[in-house]
Amino acid sequence: MTEGKKGPMENAKEPPAQESPNSEAQNNVARQLAILDVTSRADGQTPEEIGAMLRDAFARRGAPAAPDIWLATVARDVSVGTAYVVSREAMEEAARRIAGSLSVSTAGALTSGHAAGAGPDAGSGTPHQHDQNGLPALPPGVRRITLPSLLAEQSPELRGYLAIPPGHGPWPAVVMLHEAFAIDAVMLRQVARMAAAGYLVLMPDLFSAGGPRRCLSATFRALKSGQGRAFADIEAARRVLLDRADCTGAAGVLGFCMGGGFALASAARGFGAASVNYGMIPKDVSEVLEGACPMVASYGGRDPLLTRSVPRLEAALKQHSIIHDIKIYPEAGHAFLNDSPTGPALLRPVLKLITGAGPDPEAAADAWQRIEEFFGQQLKHGTES
């Protein structure tokens, strides 16, 4: 087995040695630190190698051996790209807080539901329903489609989820972009919600070419470089919507998390409005936004790794005289527009700790109102008969 490179967790404060067995709360702390450590070193490792790394990390931290089934679930969650979703900086901060700043009892509460033997969905909140094929169950009004091959660079067999508003069109269109944890029932409810507001909505599956495990790292590389298959998939979705007879010819782009980063990066690529929701802000944001469309952006104040870059985003928008509406919600965190927690259950306590990730109904209601008003001004004005 390949041990993997040394990670930033190696120097994290270890739980004190004890003569008596650890309490369950202390075991939870040790397990969480071990998962963070392995995640920071897991890039390029197979699930089997990650499982072995986890066994070693648990043993070094004095946590009891975990059942093989539970360990395989953790290894799978790590292998699908958690190292790309949770930045190294976030993991370092998580280790510092769990090992140093938090009491054992508080840290144990953070990992409640994820002790050895707990299933992958323990403590996960609202279940994310799937059909018999393992695909997310479709809410009313949403259907699964295969997009036509329009661009040489797009994903083969590009999948998407389409929702059409009730009543008679034509309607403006929205390409909606999913978060890094792929398309699930939460994302599909967002599709249905925007359609109910009077938009043709299409969410392309940016992981169509192989699922999150095979596509996540390449998708993030595309986001960072500004080119690649993901952008071709987004453009294909835009063209599919604009080619429909029930489309007004106006199209916006709206994204969450990773999708928010793509919405920002796509703002100068043929859209009439962009909604960036806790999306990554590139270092060259001023260059990226040259010629961009009007933008509405929402961030959570408890998501500092992203929020601290918002002033650069606003400065770039002002520099290019782009119409914009940016708001930071002080009490909200990452993914606050979702109506249920998302992502691997084992990582949710860490995401909550570092980014405040999770639903915030009050902030979400205000953000949705701003999005709908902004898109209404930019995409619907002058198109209704």
Tab-separated table of C-alpha atoms in Angstrom:
chain	number	residue	atom	x	y	z
A	1	MET	CA	0.000	0.000	0.000
A	2	THR	CA	1.121	3.523	-0.751
A	3	GLU	CA	1.262	5.452	2.512
A	4	GLY	CA	0.648	8.826	0.840
A	5	LYS	CA	2.234	12.176	1.442
A	6	LYS	CA	2.510	13.700	4.895
A	7	GLY	CA	-0.528	15.771	5.686
A	8	PRO	CA	-1.058	18.910	7.727
A	9	MET	CA	-2.827	16.852	10.390
A	10	GLU	CA	0.417	15.112	11.349
A	11	ASN	CA	1.268	17.982	13.691
A	12	ALA	CA	-2.211	18.261	15.170
A	13	LYS	CA	-2.396	17.956	18.934
A	14	GLU	CA	-2.925	14.318	19.899
A	15	PRO	CA	-5.444	13.272	22.561
A	16	PRO	CA	-3.562	12.725	25.854
A	17	ALA	CA	-2.468	9.203	26.630
A	18	GLN	CA	-4.705	7.546	29.197
A	19	GLU	CA	-4.399	4.448	31.281
A	20	SER	CA	-8.108	3.716	31.111
A	21	PRO	CA	-10.100	3.291	27.883
A	22	ASN	CA	-11.146	6.503	26.170
A	23	SER	CA	-14.675	7.766	26.586
A	24	GLU	CA	-16.898	7.668	23.530
A	25	ALA	CA	-16.596	11.457	23.225
A	26	GLN	CA	-12.790	11.173	23.176
A	27	ASN	CA	-13.000	8.374	20.618
A	28	ASN	CA	-15.163	10.609	18.447
A	29	VAL	CA	-12.526	13.350	18.582
A	30	ALA	CA	-9.805	10.851	17.653
A	31	ARG	CA	-11.847	9.479	14.744
A	32	GLN	CA	-12.625	12.922	13.367
A	33	LEU	CA	-8.970	13.961	13.516
A	34	ALA	CA	-7.985	10.707	11.806
A	35	ILE	CA	-10.517	11.258	9.006
A	36	LEU	CA	-9.252	14.813	8.492
A	37	ASP	CA	-5.660	13.601	8.422
A	38	VAL	CA	-6.333	10.896	5.842
A	39	THR	CA	-8.476	13.210	3.732
A	40	SER	CA	-5.572	15.647	3.487
A	41	ARG	CA	-3.349	12.844	2.119
A	42	ALA	CA	-5.872	10.859	0.065
A	43	ASP	CA	-5.432	12.382	-3.377
A	44	GLY	CA	-4.676	9.588	-5.847
A	45	GLN	CA	-5.235	6.743	-3.380
A	46	THR	CA	-7.659	3.881	-4.022
A	47	PRO	CA	-10.501	3.194	-1.561
A	48	GLU	CA	-8.594	0.127	-0.341
A	49	GLU	CA	-5.475	2.198	0.321
A	50	ILE	CA	-7.573	4.861	2.039
A	51	GLY	CA	-9.133	2.176	4.250
A	52	ALA	CA	-5.691	1.017	5.328
A	53	MET	CA	-4.623	4.613	5.972
A	54	LEU	CA	-7.707	5.087	8.155
A	55	ARG	CA	-6.985	1.958	10.203
A	56	ASP	CA	-3.464	3.212	10.823
A	57	ALA	CA	-4.657	6.742	11.681
A	58	PHE	CA	-7.279	5.407	14.126
A	59	ALA	CA	-4.667	3.232	15.834
A	60	ARG	CA	-2.184	6.104	16.157
A	61	ARG	CA	-4.831	8.219	17.847
A	62	GLY	CA	-6.013	5.504	20.211
A	63	ALA	CA	-9.467	5.044	18.665
A	64	PRO	CA	-10.957	1.542	18.673
A	65	ALA	CA	-10.856	-0.488	15.470
A	66	ALA	CA	-13.849	0.249	13.254
A	67	PRO	CA	-16.071	-2.358	11.554
A	68	ASP	CA	-15.034	-3.073	7.968
A	69	ILE	CA	-18.409	-2.010	6.527
A	70	TRP	CA	-18.264	1.367	8.263
A	71	LEU	CA	-14.622	1.810	7.279
A	72	ALA	CA	-15.447	1.078	3.622
A	73	THR	CA	-18.135	3.767	3.734
A	74	VAL	CA	-15.691	6.335	5.114
A	75	ALA	CA	-13.071	5.363	2.525
A	76	ARG	CA	-15.624	5.766	-0.253
A	77	ASP	CA	-16.640	9.225	0.966
A	78	VAL	CA	-13.005	10.308	1.120
A	79	SER	CA	-12.193	8.809	-2.276
A	80	VAL	CA	-14.935	10.645	-4.161
A	81	GLY	CA	-12.980	13.827	-3.798
A	82	THR	CA	-13.426	15.238	-0.324
A	83	ALA	CA	-9.880	16.552	-0.515
A	84	TYR	CA	-11.070	18.865	-3.297
A	85	VAL	CA	-14.261	19.895	-1.521
A	86	VAL	CA	-12.751	20.657	1.883
A	87	SER	CA	-9.649	22.746	1.322
A	88	ARG	CA	-6.405	21.925	3.120
A	89	GLU	CA	-6.724	25.220	4.966
A	90	ALA	CA	-10.186	24.258	6.210
A	91	MET	CA	-8.961	20.878	7.390
A	92	GLU	CA	-6.056	22.437	9.262
A	93	GLU	CA	-8.460	24.802	10.981
A	94	ALA	CA	-10.808	21.924	11.814
A	95	ALA	CA	-7.995	19.959	13.422
A	96	ARG	CA	-6.883	23.002	15.401
A	97	ARG	CA	-10.379	23.648	16.725
A	98	ILE	CA	-11.273	20.052	17.461
A	99	ALA	CA	-7.969	19.223	19.101
A	100	GLY	CA	-7.307	22.500	20.867
A	101	SER	CA	-10.108	25.022	21.132
A	102	LEU	CA	-13.079	22.762	21.755
A	103	SER	CA	-13.797	20.775	24.853
A	104	VAL	CA	-13.939	17.024	24.436
A	105	SER	CA	-17.656	17.039	25.170
A	106	THR	CA	-18.344	19.657	22.480
A	107	ALA	CA	-16.193	17.867	19.923
A	108	GLY	CA	-17.928	14.634	20.755
A	109	ALA	CA	-21.274	16.279	20.109
A	110	LEU	CA	-20.015	17.468	16.745
A	111	THR	CA	-19.394	13.885	15.709
A	112	SER	CA	-22.572	12.470	17.196
A	113	GLY	CA	-24.026	9.861	14.892
A	114	HIS	CA	-20.656	9.054	13.331
A	115	ALA	CA	-19.147	6.746	15.912
A	116	ALA	CA	-17.719	3.419	14.816
A	117	GLY	CA	-20.593	1.208	13.797
A	118	ALA	CA	-22.855	4.103	12.750
A	119	GLY	CA	-24.163	3.959	9.189
A	120	PRO	CA	-23.275	6.538	6.545
A	121	ASP	CA	-26.617	8.289	6.926
A	122	ALA	CA	-26.697	8.370	10.720
A	123	GLY	CA	-27.727	11.790	11.929
A	124	SER	CA	-28.055	13.042	8.383
A	125	GLY	CA	-31.395	14.755	8.805
A	126	THR	CA	-33.916	14.629	5.969
A	127	PRO	CA	-33.246	11.512	3.857
A	128	HIS	CA	-32.142	12.033	0.270
A	129	GLN	CA	-34.488	9.744	-1.618
A	130	HIS	CA	-33.221	7.754	-4.603
A	131	ASP	CA	-35.021	5.543	-7.113
A	132	GLN	CA	-34.348	1.865	-7.775
A	133	ASN	CA	-31.424	2.787	-10.065
A	134	GLY	CA	-29.654	4.827	-7.398
A	135	LEU	CA	-30.555	8.127	-9.090
A	136	PRO	CA	-32.181	10.952	-7.121
A	137	ALA	CA	-35.953	10.728	-7.035
A	138	LEU	CA	-37.599	13.340	-9.236
A	139	PRO	CA	-39.830	15.989	-7.648
A	140	PRO	CA	-43.039	16.863	-9.477
A	141	GLY	CA	-42.418	18.760	-12.710
A	142	VAL	CA	-38.761	17.712	-13.095
A	143	ARG	CA	-37.663	15.142	-15.672
A	144	ARG	CA	-34.357	13.529	-16.534
A	145	ILE	CA	-33.070	14.084	-20.076
A	146	THR	CA	-30.036	13.319	-22.215
A	147	LEU	CA	-28.741	16.414	-23.971
A	148	PRO	CA	-27.936	16.251	-27.683
A	149	SER	CA	-24.290	16.298	-28.715
A	150	LEU	CA	-23.720	19.925	-29.692
A	151	LEU	CA	-20.032	20.450	-28.916
A	152	ALA	CA	-17.036	18.199	-29.481
A	153	GLU	CA	-15.761	18.946	-25.957
A	154	GLN	CA	-18.956	18.177	-24.036
A	155	SER	CA	-19.485	15.040	-21.983
A	156	PRO	CA	-20.664	11.996	-23.932
A	157	GLU	CA	-24.216	11.126	-22.931
A	158	LEU	CA	-24.528	14.398	-21.049
A	159	ARG	CA	-27.414	14.076	-18.590
A	160	GLY	CA	-29.546	16.859	-17.246
A	161	TYR	CA	-32.698	17.653	-15.292
A	162	LEU	CA	-35.316	19.850	-16.941
A	163	ALA	CA	-38.279	21.667	-15.389
A	164	ILE	CA	-40.895	23.672	-17.312
A	165	PRO	CA	-43.081	26.287	-15.589
A	166	PRO	CA	-46.815	25.768	-15.349
A	167	GLY	CA	-48.998	27.663	-17.803
A	168	HIS	CA	-48.150	28.967	-21.232
A	169	GLY	CA	-44.766	30.320	-22.321
A	170	PRO	CA	-42.545	31.547	-23.613
A	171	TRP	CA	-40.291	31.882	-20.586
A	172	PRO	CA	-36.717	32.992	-19.942
A	173	ALA	CA	-34.262	30.199	-19.243
A	174	VAL	CA	-31.902	29.372	-16.386
A	175	VAL	CA	-28.969	26.968	-16.483
A	176	MET	CA	-28.681	25.806	-12.877
A	177	LEU	CA	-25.360	24.360	-11.686
A	178	HIS	CA	-25.099	21.864	-8.848
A	179	GLU	CA	-22.806	21.841	-5.858
A	180	ALA	CA	-19.689	19.677	-5.509
A	181	PHE	CA	-21.572	16.811	-3.867
A	182	ALA	CA	-23.335	16.105	-7.181
A	183	ILE	CA	-27.038	16.207	-8.020
A	184	ASP	CA	-29.286	14.939	-5.266
A	185	ALA	CA	-32.867	15.466	-4.146
A	186	VAL	CA	-31.951	18.823	-2.574
A	187	MET	CA	-30.547	20.132	-5.870
A	188	LEU	CA	-33.580	18.885	-7.799
A	189	ARG	CA	-35.904	20.733	-5.442
A	190	GLN	CA	-33.951	23.885	-6.321
A	191	VAL	CA	-34.645	23.157	-9.997
A	192	ALA	CA	-38.365	22.793	-9.291
A	193	ARG	CA	-38.375	25.963	-7.198
A	194	MET	CA	-36.901	28.126	-9.945
A	195	ALA	CA	-39.281	26.682	-12.526
A	196	ALA	CA	-42.204	27.599	-10.283
A	197	ALA	CA	-40.902	31.194	-10.409
A	198	GLY	CA	-41.438	31.225	-14.175
A	199	TYR	CA	-38.214	29.964	-15.761
A	200	LEU	CA	-37.262	27.090	-18.008
A	201	VAL	CA	-34.614	25.389	-15.876
A	202	LEU	CA	-31.996	22.859	-16.915
A	203	MET	CA	-29.399	21.445	-14.526
A	204	PRO	CA	-26.658	19.625	-16.471
A	205	ASP	CA	-24.885	16.846	-14.608
A	206	LEU	CA	-21.279	18.011	-14.672
A	207	PHE	CA	-20.247	14.525	-13.533
A	208	SER	CA	-21.957	12.715	-16.438
A	209	ALA	CA	-18.681	11.322	-17.769
A	210	GLY	CA	-18.045	9.063	-14.802
A	211	GLY	CA	-19.662	10.215	-11.581
A	212	PRO	CA	-18.116	12.284	-8.771
A	213	ARG	CA	-15.247	9.882	-8.094
A	214	ARG	CA	-13.908	10.098	-11.659
A	215	CYS	CA	-14.969	13.635	-12.540
A	216	LEU	CA	-14.647	15.807	-9.452
A	217	SER	CA	-10.946	16.615	-9.645
A	218	ALA	CA	-11.108	17.290	-13.402
A	219	THR	CA	-14.164	19.494	-12.899
A	220	PHE	CA	-12.371	21.575	-10.277
A	221	ARG	CA	-9.335	21.847	-12.545
A	222	ALA	CA	-11.630	23.182	-15.260
A	223	LEU	CA	-13.062	25.718	-12.824
A	224	LYS	CA	-9.601	26.923	-11.825
A	225	SER	CA	-8.320	27.123	-15.417
A	226	GLY	CA	-11.468	28.565	-16.967
A	227	GLN	CA	-11.621	25.899	-19.656
A	228	GLY	CA	-12.488	22.245	-20.052
A	229	ARG	CA	-15.361	19.818	-20.403
A	230	ALA	CA	-17.490	21.381	-17.667
A	231	PHE	CA	-17.692	24.675	-19.543
A	232	ALA	CA	-18.678	22.823	-22.726
A	233	ASP	CA	-21.445	21.058	-20.770
A	234	ILE	CA	-22.714	24.396	-19.463
A	235	GLU	CA	-22.698	25.884	-22.951
A	236	ALA	CA	-24.532	22.845	-24.322
A	237	ALA	CA	-27.230	23.304	-21.664
A	238	ARG	CA	-27.544	26.992	-22.559
A	239	ARG	CA	-27.989	26.168	-26.247
A	240	VAL	CA	-30.561	23.456	-25.546
A	241	LEU	CA	-32.696	25.928	-23.628
A	242	LEU	CA	-32.352	28.742	-26.161
A	243	ASP	CA	-33.294	26.380	-29.008
A	244	ARG	CA	-36.649	25.619	-27.412
A	245	ALA	CA	-39.721	27.220	-28.971
A	246	ASP	CA	-41.027	28.107	-25.487
A	247	CYS	CA	-37.926	30.141	-24.574
A	248	THR	CA	-37.893	33.932	-24.871
A	249	GLY	CA	-34.241	33.965	-25.913
A	250	ALA	CA	-33.022	35.255	-22.545
A	251	ALA	CA	-30.933	32.975	-20.345
A	252	GLY	CA	-29.360	33.255	-16.919
A	253	VAL	CA	-26.989	31.029	-14.978
A	254	LEU	CA	-27.394	30.165	-11.297
A	255	GLY	CA	-25.115	27.985	-9.204
A	256	PHE	CA	-24.465	26.719	-5.693
A	257	CYS	CA	-21.053	26.023	-4.107
A	258	MET	CA	-18.942	24.575	-6.952
A	259	GLY	CA	-21.772	25.533	-9.286
A	260	GLY	CA	-21.632	29.061	-7.902
A	261	GLY	CA	-17.987	29.218	-8.928
A	262	PHE	CA	-18.951	28.088	-12.432
A	263	ALA	CA	-21.780	30.637	-12.542
A	264	LEU	CA	-19.249	33.377	-11.795
A	265	ALA	CA	-16.799	32.004	-14.383
A	266	SER	CA	-19.607	31.779	-16.978
A	267	ALA	CA	-20.928	35.305	-16.472
A	268	ALA	CA	-19.120	36.566	-19.576
A	269	ARG	CA	-20.147	33.590	-21.730
A	270	GLY	CA	-23.462	34.525	-23.282
A	271	PHE	CA	-25.758	34.793	-20.268
A	272	GLY	CA	-27.990	37.736	-19.426
A	273	ALA	CA	-27.721	37.407	-15.639
A	274	ALA	CA	-25.763	35.329	-13.134
A	275	SER	CA	-26.579	34.221	-9.594
A	276	VAL	CA	-23.476	33.243	-7.616
A	277	ASN	CA	-24.296	31.503	-4.356
A	278	TYR	CA	-21.273	30.915	-2.078
A	279	GLY	CA	-19.167	30.286	-5.161
A	280	MET	CA	-15.383	30.339	-5.255
A	281	ILE	CA	-13.882	33.673	-6.280
A	282	PRO	CA	-10.777	33.289	-8.480
A	283	LYS	CA	-7.611	35.273	-7.911
A	284	ASP	CA	-7.951	36.787	-11.392
A	285	VAL	CA	-11.605	37.691	-10.836
A	286	SER	CA	-11.233	41.072	-12.547
A	287	GLU	CA	-10.022	39.376	-15.717
A	288	VAL	CA	-12.728	36.704	-15.503
A	289	LEU	CA	-15.472	39.331	-15.213
A	290	GLU	CA	-14.441	41.420	-18.203
A	291	GLY	CA	-17.595	41.704	-20.329
A	292	ALA	CA	-19.698	39.858	-17.732
A	293	CYS	CA	-23.461	40.071	-17.342
A	294	PRO	CA	-25.248	41.576	-14.309
A	295	MET	CA	-24.710	39.508	-11.151
A	296	VAL	CA	-26.501	38.792	-7.884
A	297	ALA	CA	-24.339	37.053	-5.280
A	298	SER	CA	-25.003	35.666	-1.805
A	299	TYR	CA	-22.534	34.467	0.826
A	300	GLY	CA	-22.748	33.359	4.459
A	301	GLY	CA	-20.846	35.261	7.107
A	302	ARG	CA	-19.961	31.993	8.867
A	303	ASP	CA	-18.169	30.799	5.719
A	304	PRO	CA	-14.997	32.905	6.081
A	305	LEU	CA	-12.848	31.010	3.582
A	306	LEU	CA	-15.124	32.370	0.832
A	307	THR	CA	-16.537	35.503	2.404
A	308	ARG	CA	-13.143	37.126	2.903
A	309	SER	CA	-12.786	37.294	-0.909
A	310	VAL	CA	-16.121	39.053	-1.477
A	311	PRO	CA	-14.527	42.544	-1.397
A	312	ARG	CA	-12.367	41.520	-4.380
A	313	LEU	CA	-15.469	40.372	-6.230
A	314	GLU	CA	-17.291	43.615	-5.535
A	315	ALA	CA	-14.264	45.678	-6.549
A	316	ALA	CA	-14.025	43.821	-9.863
A	317	LEU	CA	-17.724	44.317	-10.584
A	318	LYS	CA	-17.411	48.042	-9.879
A	319	GLN	CA	-14.247	48.264	-11.966
A	320	HIS	CA	-16.133	46.916	-14.996
A	321	SER	CA	-19.334	48.887	-14.206
A	322	ILE	CA	-21.347	45.663	-13.970
A	323	ILE	CA	-24.791	45.876	-12.391
A	324	HIS	CA	-24.653	43.819	-9.224
A	325	ASP	CA	-26.273	42.965	-5.918
A	326	ILE	CA	-23.986	41.323	-3.346
A	327	LYS	CA	-25.052	40.426	0.158
A	328	ILE	CA	-23.369	38.627	3.047
A	329	TYR	CA	-25.714	37.043	5.592
A	330	PRO	CA	-23.862	37.295	8.932
A	331	GLU	CA	-25.513	34.346	10.669
A	332	ALA	CA	-25.618	32.008	7.659
A	333	GLY	CA	-22.943	29.585	6.530
A	334	HIS	CA	-22.093	27.664	3.399
A	335	ALA	CA	-24.956	25.977	1.517
A	336	PHE	CA	-27.552	28.018	3.418
A	337	LEU	CA	-29.956	27.981	0.459
A	338	ASN	CA	-30.401	24.215	0.753
A	339	ASP	CA	-33.458	22.928	2.595
A	340	SER	CA	-31.568	19.930	4.008
A	341	PRO	CA	-27.921	19.083	4.792
A	342	THR	CA	-25.925	17.639	1.887
A	343	GLY	CA	-22.617	15.857	1.373
A	344	PRO	CA	-21.035	12.804	3.008
A	345	ALA	CA	-22.576	12.433	6.465
A	346	LEU	CA	-19.185	11.888	8.060
A	347	LEU	CA	-17.882	15.247	6.856
A	348	ARG	CA	-20.936	17.296	7.795
A	349	PRO	CA	-19.770	18.037	11.366
A	350	VAL	CA	-16.484	19.408	10.027
A	351	LEU	CA	-18.198	21.402	7.281
A	352	LYS	CA	-20.587	22.806	9.869
A	353	LEU	CA	-17.724	23.709	12.187
A	354	ILE	CA	-15.542	25.462	9.591
A	355	THR	CA	-18.021	26.854	7.059
A	356	GLY	CA	-21.257	26.895	9.046
A	357	ALA	CA	-22.676	24.649	6.315
A	358	GLY	CA	-26.355	23.933	6.535
A	359	PRO	CA	-29.817	25.333	5.879
A	360	ASP	CA	-30.774	28.805	7.070
A	361	PRO	CA	-34.436	29.323	6.135
A	362	GLU	CA	-34.506	33.027	7.008
A	363	ALA	CA	-31.423	33.919	4.966
A	364	ALA	CA	-32.562	31.610	2.158
A	365	ALA	CA	-35.942	33.322	1.884
A	366	ASP	CA	-34.298	36.727	1.552
A	367	ALA	CA	-31.701	35.467	-0.939
A	368	TRP	CA	-34.325	33.818	-3.127
A	369	GLN	CA	-36.366	37.020	-3.139
A	370	ARG	CA	-33.303	38.960	-4.289
A	371	ILE	CA	-32.489	36.374	-6.965
A	372	GLU	CA	-36.013	36.361	-8.359
A	373	GLU	CA	-36.244	40.155	-8.386
A	374	PHE	CA	-32.817	40.497	-10.012
A	375	PHE	CA	-33.483	37.867	-12.669
A	376	GLY	CA	-36.901	39.379	-13.252
A	377	GLN	CA	-35.314	42.748	-14.007
A	378	GLN	CA	-32.556	41.340	-16.199
A	379	LEU	CA	-34.270	38.446	-17.980
A	380	LYS	CA	-38.007	39.097	-17.951
A	381	HIS	CA	-38.151	42.867	-18.490
A	382	GLY	CA	-39.447	43.572	-21.975
A	383	THR	CA	-39.976	39.905	-22.842
A	384	GLU	CA	-43.502	39.466	-21.543
A	385	SER	CA	-46.369	40.143	-23.877
